[in-house]
Amino acid sequence: MADVSVIRAERAWIDGAFRPAEVRIVDGVIAGVTRPGRSAEADAAASADLHVLGADEVLLPGLVDSHVHLDEPGRTDWEGFATGTAAAAAGGITTVFDMPLNSVPVTTTPEALAAKRAAAAGKLAVDVGYWGGAVPENLGRLRHLAGAGVVGFKCFLVPSGIDEFGHLDRAGLHAALTEIAAFDGLLIAHAEDEAHLHEAAVDVGAGPAGELGRHYDTFLRSRPPVSEEAAIGAVIDAARATGARAHIVHVADGQALDAIRAAKADGVRLTVETCPHYLTLSAEEVPDGASAFKCCPPIRGRANQDLLWEGVLDGTIDAIVSDHSPATLALKTAGGGDFGLAWGGIAGVQTGFASVWTEAARRGIPLESLLPLFTTGPARIAGMPGLGVIAPGVRANLTVFAPERSWTVDAHRLLYRHKLSPWDGRAMRGAVVTTVVGGTVVYRAGDDDARSRPGIELLAGADAGAAPATAAHPMREGATS
């Protein structure tokens, strides 16, 4: 006999609006979505496991984060599938897409993807898909990696920071897009310009090992907006010339949005994302030596942040994703807070949604304006439009969220491997109450780990909306691990 449960909510995010709904789950799949109170559905609910949300709670599709670094295999001392996916669940996220670095090996061959998949087995608190990498060594063989199941290809236009993942020059960028266009794949690019960064490093007096000192302003000047603008322009030009699909990751420079708007209007197949740290943190508030705030491109000033919010509201920005990029405490604090020596990258998969909603509410922006950028937006970028929705036939990935509940970030209680966050001590508006993956509760507020590991892999070419035969039973509580 099938396991059946029903979730009843006065406000559920369905088809782009909040409405009352009863969501019926059978064997890990949403079997029906109806308005509460109809006799047939009421009879079904009476015979099922009924969960009624509180008056201050809303039912959301499980959030989707298309930009996460889980660092396994090879660098599990940085993060790993177990801790990273547990933290995602605590942040209301039910699907993440793992970047091809900083794992060892980097995901640039089918064999490396197989190693990553083997490492993930049994550890996934949420569903996981994979990006491949486009590096000088694998150009001409990207179709083979696509056939293995990656959803697209990440490239850097500047050195990535690790030797095993080389960057593409302008000729390499054009070659990668030409190759990918032949099978309608997607190239996603870290867009900074190497020449501008070199010039800026000279201007700020960077030391021989890259030392910049403890003042954030020096680091900020070492990665100027013109570097982003030049690289984004190069991606736009190459995408226009080849007809390929391109995506810009972690846009930090609000001034670059005008070129992005123009390219989209001109028919260039371009999407872009930004991140919670760019929308909620500002250069003016970064203390000296606070290398937890270091990322590349850098967090810029408040006026720039206003431009990014304009891009969120006018549709220029297609998704808000974490770029969860943790490292060891030793790496993050290298040089005693020297912004040139400390490793760049912000851990934010658990706090991203709440931090953005907190800032949006302060600006008078409704929750409805944000939700597509945390659900269907990232799902479409990853080529899996069946994710991030509440609809019959899709896997029962759901998030219960209390928009008005307040809490304060305590980095020591975050589920990351390393308890470091630039939001530490900040008051947040909006709390994740429960996260459901494939019908199984994997997280409830206050948990210190995932309750179970029902996550599945999502490979390109598969039906992301349909649940596999191994779907977990709906709304079953997992044992705390």
PDB file of C-alpha atoms in Angstrom, residues 249-396:
ATOM      1  CA  VAL A 249      28.438  33.620 -12.521  1.00  0.00           C
ATOM      2  CA  HIS A 250      28.498  35.826  -9.395  1.00  0.00           C
ATOM      3  CA  VAL A 251      28.052  39.268 -10.990  1.00  0.00           C
ATOM      4  CA  ALA A 252      29.275  41.790  -8.428  1.00  0.00           C
ATOM      5  CA  ASP A 253      29.517  44.958 -10.537  1.00  0.00           C
ATOM      6  CA  GLY A 254      26.188  46.718 -10.916  1.00  0.00           C
ATOM      7  CA  GLN A 255      27.529  48.878 -13.726  1.00  0.00           C
ATOM      8  CA  ALA A 256      27.981  45.760 -15.872  1.00  0.00           C
ATOM      9  CA  LEU A 257      24.221  45.200 -15.939  1.00  0.00           C
ATOM     10  CA  ASP A 258      23.679  47.750 -18.711  1.00  0.00           C
ATOM     11  CA  ALA A 259      25.778  45.697 -21.134  1.00  0.00           C
ATOM     12  CA  ILE A 260      23.942  42.555 -20.024  1.00  0.00           C
ATOM     13  CA  ARG A 261      20.551  44.206 -20.599  1.00  0.00           C
ATOM     14  CA  ALA A 262      21.613  45.330 -24.058  1.00  0.00           C
ATOM     15  CA  ALA A 263      22.927  41.884 -24.975  1.00  0.00           C
ATOM     16  CA  LYS A 264      19.731  40.184 -23.882  1.00  0.00           C
ATOM     17  CA  ALA A 265      17.653  42.695 -25.819  1.00  0.00           C
ATOM     18  CA  ASP A 266      19.820  41.978 -28.860  1.00  0.00           C
ATOM     19  CA  GLY A 267      19.052  38.260 -28.663  1.00  0.00           C
ATOM     20  CA  VAL A 268      22.327  37.013 -27.174  1.00  0.00           C
ATOM     21  CA  ARG A 269      21.629  33.781 -25.296  1.00  0.00           C
ATOM     22  CA  LEU A 270      22.830  35.063 -21.959  1.00  0.00           C
ATOM     23  CA  THR A 271      21.835  34.568 -18.333  1.00  0.00           C
ATOM     24  CA  VAL A 272      23.431  35.950 -15.179  1.00  0.00           C
ATOM     25  CA  GLU A 273      23.411  35.386 -11.448  1.00  0.00           C
ATOM     26  CA  THR A 274      24.378  37.327  -8.373  1.00  0.00           C
ATOM     27  CA  CYS A 275      24.900  36.215  -4.793  1.00  0.00           C
ATOM     28  CA  PRO A 276      23.602  36.987  -1.296  1.00  0.00           C
ATOM     29  CA  HIS A 277      26.892  38.542  -0.196  1.00  0.00           C
ATOM     30  CA  TYR A 278      26.729  41.130  -2.967  1.00  0.00           C
ATOM     31  CA  LEU A 279      23.111  41.990  -2.142  1.00  0.00           C
ATOM     32  CA  THR A 280      23.438  42.154   1.643  1.00  0.00           C
ATOM     33  CA  LEU A 281      27.040  43.082   2.536  1.00  0.00           C
ATOM     34  CA  SER A 282      28.928  46.222   1.520  1.00  0.00           C
ATOM     35  CA  ALA A 283      32.544  47.310   1.311  1.00  0.00           C
ATOM     36  CA  GLU A 284      31.941  50.120   3.780  1.00  0.00           C
ATOM     37  CA  GLU A 285      31.253  47.651   6.608  1.00  0.00           C
ATOM     38  CA  VAL A 286      34.143  45.200   6.138  1.00  0.00           C
ATOM     39  CA  PRO A 287      36.542  45.512   9.107  1.00  0.00           C
ATOM     40  CA  ASP A 288      40.294  45.501   8.664  1.00  0.00           C
ATOM     41  CA  GLY A 289      41.622  41.949   8.528  1.00  0.00           C
ATOM     42  CA  ALA A 290      38.140  40.398   8.253  1.00  0.00           C
ATOM     43  CA  SER A 291      39.076  37.880   5.573  1.00  0.00           C
ATOM     44  CA  ALA A 292      35.817  35.978   6.032  1.00  0.00           C
ATOM     45  CA  PHE A 293      34.452  38.671   3.696  1.00  0.00           C
ATOM     46  CA  LYS A 294      36.993  37.973   0.936  1.00  0.00           C
ATOM     47  CA  CYS A 295      35.635  36.695  -2.364  1.00  0.00           C
ATOM     48  CA  CYS A 296      36.348  37.306  -6.039  1.00  0.00           C
ATOM     49  CA  PRO A 297      34.910  39.427  -7.539  1.00  0.00           C
ATOM     50  CA  PRO A 298      34.816  41.425  -4.316  1.00  0.00           C
ATOM     51  CA  ILE A 299      31.937  42.796  -2.280  1.00  0.00           C
ATOM     52  CA  ARG A 300      31.603  46.378  -3.525  1.00  0.00           C
ATOM     53  CA  GLY A 301      30.044  49.563  -2.124  1.00  0.00           C
ATOM     54  CA  ARG A 302      26.468  50.406  -1.176  1.00  0.00           C
ATOM     55  CA  ALA A 303      25.772  52.449  -4.315  1.00  0.00           C
ATOM     56  CA  ASN A 304      26.823  49.450  -6.392  1.00  0.00           C
ATOM     57  CA  GLN A 305      24.561  47.230  -4.296  1.00  0.00           C
ATOM     58  CA  ASP A 306      21.599  49.434  -5.186  1.00  0.00           C
ATOM     59  CA  LEU A 307      22.321  48.816  -8.877  1.00  0.00           C
ATOM     60  CA  LEU A 308      22.326  45.064  -8.287  1.00  0.00           C
ATOM     61  CA  TRP A 309      18.933  45.276  -6.582  1.00  0.00           C
ATOM     62  CA  GLU A 310      17.634  47.162  -9.617  1.00  0.00           C
ATOM     63  CA  GLY A 311      18.788  44.203 -11.701  1.00  0.00           C
ATOM     64  CA  VAL A 312      16.976  41.804  -9.399  1.00  0.00           C
ATOM     65  CA  LEU A 313      13.723  43.713  -9.689  1.00  0.00           C
ATOM     66  CA  ASP A 314      13.775  44.419 -13.438  1.00  0.00           C
ATOM     67  CA  GLY A 315      14.582  40.827 -14.421  1.00  0.00           C
ATOM     68  CA  THR A 316      18.118  41.405 -15.671  1.00  0.00           C
ATOM     69  CA  ILE A 317      19.442  39.016 -13.005  1.00  0.00           C
ATOM     70  CA  ASP A 318      18.102  35.509 -13.545  1.00  0.00           C
ATOM     71  CA  ALA A 319      19.046  33.857 -10.255  1.00  0.00           C
ATOM     72  CA  ILE A 320      20.400  34.457  -6.772  1.00  0.00           C
ATOM     73  CA  VAL A 321      22.728  31.636  -5.742  1.00  0.00           C
ATOM     74  CA  SER A 322      25.160  31.180  -2.886  1.00  0.00           C
ATOM     75  CA  ASP A 323      28.516  30.491  -4.573  1.00  0.00           C
ATOM     76  CA  HIS A 324      29.107  28.527  -1.369  1.00  0.00           C
ATOM     77  CA  SER A 325      32.896  28.315  -1.423  1.00  0.00           C
ATOM     78  CA  PRO A 326      34.340  27.241   1.924  1.00  0.00           C
ATOM     79  CA  ALA A 327      37.931  26.498   2.859  1.00  0.00           C
ATOM     80  CA  THR A 328      39.835  25.614   5.995  1.00  0.00           C
ATOM     81  CA  LEU A 329      40.165  28.216   8.716  1.00  0.00           C
ATOM     82  CA  ALA A 330      43.924  28.239   8.154  1.00  0.00           C
ATOM     83  CA  LEU A 331      43.466  29.176   4.498  1.00  0.00           C
ATOM     84  CA  LYS A 332      40.759  31.751   5.202  1.00  0.00           C
ATOM     85  CA  THR A 333      42.908  33.491   7.800  1.00  0.00           C
ATOM     86  CA  ALA A 334      46.281  33.116   6.066  1.00  0.00           C
ATOM     87  CA  GLY A 335      48.567  36.068   6.516  1.00  0.00           C
ATOM     88  CA  GLY A 336      46.836  37.165   9.686  1.00  0.00           C
ATOM     89  CA  GLY A 337      44.014  38.834   7.789  1.00  0.00           C
ATOM     90  CA  ASP A 338      46.017  39.971   4.767  1.00  0.00           C
ATOM     91  CA  PHE A 339      43.392  40.207   2.024  1.00  0.00           C
ATOM     92  CA  GLY A 340      45.929  39.270  -0.610  1.00  0.00           C
ATOM     93  CA  LEU A 341      47.054  36.064   1.119  1.00  0.00           C
ATOM     94  CA  ALA A 342      43.783  34.784   2.604  1.00  0.00           C
ATOM     95  CA  TRP A 343      41.805  32.337   0.471  1.00  0.00           C
ATOM     96  CA  GLY A 344      38.837  33.877  -1.305  1.00  0.00           C
ATOM     97  CA  GLY A 345      35.376  32.391  -0.989  1.00  0.00           C
ATOM     98  CA  ILE A 346      32.316  32.784   1.231  1.00  0.00           C
ATOM     99  CA  ALA A 347      30.347  29.988   2.874  1.00  0.00           C
ATOM    100  CA  GLY A 348      26.703  30.970   2.445  1.00  0.00           C
ATOM    101  CA  VAL A 349      24.492  28.067   1.424  1.00  0.00           C
ATOM    102  CA  GLN A 350      22.766  27.981   4.830  1.00  0.00           C
ATOM    103  CA  THR A 351      22.258  31.714   5.309  1.00  0.00           C
ATOM    104  CA  GLY A 352      21.765  33.010   1.773  1.00  0.00           C
ATOM    105  CA  PHE A 353      17.985  32.950   1.454  1.00  0.00           C
ATOM    106  CA  ALA A 354      17.328  34.451   4.877  1.00  0.00           C
ATOM    107  CA  SER A 355      19.946  37.165   4.402  1.00  0.00           C
ATOM    108  CA  VAL A 356      18.497  38.262   1.050  1.00  0.00           C
ATOM    109  CA  TRP A 357      14.935  38.220   2.381  1.00  0.00           C
ATOM    110  CA  THR A 358      16.080  40.301   5.376  1.00  0.00           C
ATOM    111  CA  GLU A 359      17.534  42.964   3.070  1.00  0.00           C
ATOM    112  CA  ALA A 360      14.600  42.791   0.660  1.00  0.00           C
ATOM    113  CA  ALA A 361      12.129  43.357   3.491  1.00  0.00           C
ATOM    114  CA  ARG A 362      14.178  46.337   4.663  1.00  0.00           C
ATOM    115  CA  ARG A 363      13.871  47.754   1.150  1.00  0.00           C
ATOM    116  CA  GLY A 364      10.108  47.095   1.033  1.00  0.00           C
ATOM    117  CA  ILE A 365      10.452  44.322  -1.551  1.00  0.00           C
ATOM    118  CA  PRO A 366       7.901  41.491  -1.173  1.00  0.00           C
ATOM    119  CA  LEU A 367       8.878  37.853  -0.818  1.00  0.00           C
ATOM    120  CA  GLU A 368       7.037  37.117  -4.059  1.00  0.00           C
ATOM    121  CA  SER A 369       9.628  39.139  -5.990  1.00  0.00           C
ATOM    122  CA  LEU A 370      12.476  36.962  -4.719  1.00  0.00           C
ATOM    123  CA  LEU A 371      11.100  33.453  -4.985  1.00  0.00           C
ATOM    124  CA  PRO A 372      11.597  32.881  -8.737  1.00  0.00           C
ATOM    125  CA  LEU A 373      15.280  33.793  -8.362  1.00  0.00           C
ATOM    126  CA  PHE A 374      15.744  31.086  -5.710  1.00  0.00           C
ATOM    127  CA  THR A 375      13.667  28.382  -7.415  1.00  0.00           C
ATOM    128  CA  THR A 376      12.785  28.304 -11.108  1.00  0.00           C
ATOM    129  CA  GLY A 377      15.550  30.752 -12.075  1.00  0.00           C
ATOM    130  CA  PRO A 378      18.490  28.570 -11.011  1.00  0.00           C
ATOM    131  CA  ALA A 379      16.644  25.452 -12.194  1.00  0.00           C
ATOM    132  CA  ARG A 380      16.372  26.852 -15.717  1.00  0.00           C
ATOM    133  CA  ILE A 381      20.035  27.852 -15.748  1.00  0.00           C
ATOM    134  CA  ALA A 382      20.942  24.265 -14.889  1.00  0.00           C
ATOM    135  CA  GLY A 383      18.616  23.014 -17.634  1.00  0.00           C
ATOM    136  CA  MET A 384      16.149  21.355 -15.258  1.00  0.00           C
ATOM    137  CA  PRO A 385      12.917  23.367 -15.337  1.00  0.00           C
ATOM    138  CA  GLY A 386      10.989  20.687 -13.423  1.00  0.00           C
ATOM    139  CA  LEU A 387      12.704  21.810 -10.219  1.00  0.00           C
ATOM    140  CA  GLY A 388      11.600  24.602  -7.904  1.00  0.00           C
ATOM    141  CA  VAL A 389       7.856  24.113  -8.379  1.00  0.00           C
ATOM    142  CA  ILE A 390       4.933  22.612  -6.479  1.00  0.00           C
ATOM    143  CA  ALA A 391       2.999  20.619  -9.053  1.00  0.00           C
ATOM    144  CA  PRO A 392       1.583  17.137  -9.558  1.00  0.00           C
ATOM    145  CA  GLY A 393       4.100  14.576 -10.757  1.00  0.00           C
ATOM    146  CA  VAL A 394       7.275  16.231  -9.446  1.00  0.00           C
ATOM    147  CA  ARG A 395       9.490  15.019  -6.651  1.00  0.00           C
ATOM    148  CA  ALA A 396       8.216  16.233  -3.273  1.00  0.00           C
TER     149      ALA A 396
END
